[in-house]
Amino acid sequence: MKTISSILNSDHFANEDQEFAQQIQAGRTAILSWLAGRRRSSGRIAARLKVLDYPDEVIQKVIGTLTEDGYIDDERMARAVLKQYNGRRAEAGRKTAERLSGMGIHQRAIQSVLAERDDLELAITLLETHLDSYRNNLDDQEEISAEKRKKALLKIFRHLTARGFSRATIFQAFTRCDLRIDLDC
């Protein structure tokens, strides 16, 4: 563990600087014991330090030193969360950004990770998985009535909307899968 004891032992620093360094060390110690091997985002750590009544300057320094030491890695945490939301659990970028932001992950890390994702490809993957289950449910029937087909496609449309995909992205996904959906809007 990196310590600031070398700063505390030097004679050329004023008492204010030594007190500041002691606060930083106390903040690091408090957070490291709170982490106990678990990964937390910089936002959650800042909130915890705020609850423990540390000043903003100390909070920023503690987060900076913990990031340098590898205890905090918002980008790695965001990537781990994104791995969970693929395939049938895929979400649009803006919904994923809200989820990650709610976890206290820094905006720079969120934007960096989401830049690698394509909403259209995620929507197509999700649409195809739903179409496969739709086709499997109707295998025993010879013909699908137009009303049942429309009802199933609207259900898939609502599901994609609930996952945060925009109308334009959903219509592009339907087009790429050679589907046509009529909405009475």
Coordinates of C-alpha atoms in Angstrom, one line a residue:
M1 CA 0.0 0.0 0.0
K2 CA 1.3 3.4 -0.9
T3 CA 1.7 5.7 2.1
I4 CA 2.2 9.3 2.6
S5 CA 4.5 8.9 5.6
S6 CA 7.5 10.3 3.6
I7 CA 5.5 13.6 3.3
L8 CA 4.7 13.6 7.0
N9 CA 8.3 13.1 8.0
S10 CA 9.7 16.0 6.0
D11 CA 10.5 19.2 7.8
H12 CA 10.0 21.6 4.9
F13 CA 6.2 21.3 4.8
A14 CA 3.9 23.5 6.8
N15 CA 1.5 22.1 9.3
E16 CA -1.4 22.7 6.9
D17 CA 0.2 20.5 4.3
Q18 CA 0.9 17.8 6.9
E19 CA -2.7 17.9 8.1
F20 CA -3.9 17.7 4.5
A21 CA -1.6 14.7 3.9
Q22 CA -2.9 13.0 7.0
Q23 CA -6.4 13.5 5.9
I24 CA -5.6 12.0 2.5
Q25 CA -4.0 9.0 4.3
A26 CA -6.9 8.6 6.6
G27 CA -9.3 8.7 3.7
R28 CA -7.3 6.1 1.8
T29 CA -7.3 3.9 4.9
A30 CA -11.1 4.3 5.4
I31 CA -11.9 3.5 1.8
L32 CA -9.5 0.5 1.5
S33 CA -11.0 -1.1 4.6
W34 CA -14.5 -0.4 3.2
L35 CA -13.6 -1.9 -0.2
A36 CA -12.3 -5.2 1.4
G37 CA -11.5 -6.7 -2.0
R38 CA -14.7 -5.5 -3.8
R39 CA -14.6 -3.2 -6.8
R40 CA -16.4 0.1 -6.4
S41 CA -16.7 3.0 -8.8
S42 CA -15.2 6.4 -8.2
G43 CA -18.6 7.9 -7.7
R44 CA -19.5 5.5 -4.9
I45 CA -16.2 6.0 -3.2
A46 CA -16.6 9.8 -3.4
A47 CA -20.1 9.4 -1.9
R48 CA -18.7 7.3 0.9
L49 CA -16.0 9.8 1.7
K50 CA -18.6 12.6 1.6
V51 CA -20.6 10.6 4.2
L52 CA -17.5 10.3 6.3
D53 CA -17.2 14.2 6.2
Y54 CA -14.0 14.5 4.2
P55 CA -13.6 17.8 2.3
D56 CA -13.8 17.9 -1.5
E57 CA -10.1 18.4 -2.0
V58 CA -9.3 15.4 0.1
I59 CA -11.9 13.3 -1.8
Q60 CA -10.4 14.2 -5.2
K61 CA -6.8 13.4 -4.0
V62 CA -7.9 10.1 -2.4
I63 CA -9.7 9.0 -5.6
G64 CA -6.7 10.1 -7.7
T65 CA -4.2 8.1 -5.6
L66 CA -6.5 5.0 -5.5
T67 CA -6.9 5.2 -9.3
E68 CA -3.1 5.4 -9.7
D69 CA -2.7 2.4 -7.5
G70 CA -5.3 0.4 -9.4
Y71 CA -7.9 0.1 -6.7
I72 CA -10.4 2.1 -8.8
D73 CA -10.9 1.4 -12.5
D74 CA -14.2 2.7 -13.7
E75 CA -13.6 1.6 -17.3
R76 CA -13.0 -2.0 -16.3
M77 CA -16.1 -2.0 -14.1
A78 CA -18.1 -0.6 -17.0
R79 CA -16.9 -3.3 -19.3
A80 CA -17.8 -6.0 -16.8
V81 CA -21.3 -4.6 -16.6
L82 CA -21.6 -4.4 -20.4
K83 CA -20.7 -8.1 -20.7
Q84 CA -23.8 -8.9 -18.7
Y85 CA -26.0 -7.0 -21.1
N86 CA -25.5 -8.8 -24.4
G87 CA -27.7 -11.2 -26.4
R88 CA -31.2 -11.4 -24.9
R89 CA -30.3 -8.9 -22.2
A90 CA -29.0 -6.2 -24.7
E91 CA -29.8 -2.6 -24.0
A92 CA -29.4 0.6 -26.0
G93 CA -26.5 2.9 -25.3
R94 CA -28.5 5.6 -23.5
K95 CA -30.1 3.1 -21.2
T96 CA -26.8 1.4 -20.4
A97 CA -25.3 4.9 -19.8
E98 CA -28.0 5.6 -17.3
R99 CA -27.4 2.3 -15.5
L100 CA -23.6 2.9 -15.4
S101 CA -24.1 6.5 -14.2
G102 CA -26.4 5.2 -11.5
M103 CA -23.6 2.9 -10.3
G104 CA -21.3 6.0 -9.9
I105 CA -19.0 5.3 -12.9
H106 CA -17.3 8.3 -14.3
Q107 CA -18.8 9.8 -17.5
R108 CA -15.4 9.6 -19.3
A109 CA -15.3 5.8 -18.7
I110 CA -18.9 5.4 -19.8
Q111 CA -18.4 7.3 -23.1
S112 CA -15.2 5.3 -23.7
V113 CA -16.9 2.0 -23.3
L114 CA -20.1 2.8 -25.1
A115 CA -18.1 4.2 -28.1
E116 CA -17.3 0.5 -29.0
R117 CA -20.9 -0.6 -29.1
D118 CA -23.3 -0.3 -32.0
D119 CA -27.0 0.1 -31.0
L120 CA -28.2 -1.2 -34.4
E121 CA -26.3 -4.4 -34.1
L122 CA -27.5 -4.9 -30.5
A123 CA -31.1 -4.3 -31.6
I124 CA -30.7 -6.8 -34.5
T125 CA -29.3 -9.4 -32.2
L126 CA -32.1 -8.9 -29.7
L127 CA -34.7 -8.9 -32.5
E128 CA -33.4 -12.1 -34.0
T129 CA -33.4 -13.9 -30.6
H130 CA -37.1 -12.9 -30.2
L131 CA -37.9 -13.9 -33.7
D132 CA -36.4 -17.4 -33.1
S133 CA -38.5 -17.9 -30.0
Y134 CA -41.6 -16.6 -31.9
R135 CA -40.9 -19.0 -34.8
N136 CA -40.4 -21.9 -32.4
N137 CA -43.7 -21.2 -30.7
L138 CA -45.5 -21.3 -34.0
D139 CA -43.8 -24.3 -35.6
D140 CA -46.8 -26.5 -35.0
Q141 CA -49.1 -24.2 -36.9
E142 CA -49.1 -24.2 -40.6
E143 CA -50.0 -20.6 -41.3
I144 CA -49.7 -17.6 -39.2
S145 CA -52.6 -15.2 -39.3
A146 CA -51.9 -11.6 -40.1
E147 CA -53.4 -10.5 -36.8
K148 CA -51.1 -12.9 -34.8
R149 CA -48.1 -11.8 -36.8
K150 CA -48.8 -8.1 -36.2
K151 CA -49.4 -8.7 -32.5
A152 CA -46.1 -10.6 -32.1
L153 CA -44.2 -7.9 -34.0
L154 CA -45.7 -5.2 -31.9
K155 CA -44.8 -7.1 -28.8
I156 CA -41.2 -7.3 -30.0
F157 CA -41.3 -3.6 -30.9
R158 CA -42.4 -2.7 -27.4
H159 CA -39.7 -4.9 -25.9
L160 CA -37.0 -3.1 -27.9
T161 CA -38.5 0.2 -26.9
A162 CA -38.4 -0.8 -23.2
R163 CA -34.7 -1.7 -23.7
G164 CA -34.0 1.9 -24.7
F165 CA -33.7 1.7 -28.4
S166 CA -35.0 4.6 -30.5
R167 CA -37.8 4.2 -33.0
A168 CA -35.4 4.8 -35.9
T169 CA -33.0 2.1 -34.7
I170 CA -35.9 -0.3 -34.2
F171 CA -37.2 0.3 -37.7
Q172 CA -33.7 -0.1 -39.2
A173 CA -33.4 -3.4 -37.3
F174 CA -36.7 -4.6 -38.6
T175 CA -35.7 -3.6 -42.2
R176 CA -32.4 -5.4 -41.9
C177 CA -34.2 -8.6 -40.7
D178 CA -36.6 -8.2 -43.7
L179 CA -39.6 -7.4 -41.5
R180 CA -42.2 -4.8 -42.0
I181 CA -44.2 -3.4 -39.1
D182 CA -47.2 -1.1 -39.4
L183 CA -47.8 1.2 -36.4
D184 CA -51.1 3.0 -36.3
C185 CA -49.7 6.3 -35.1

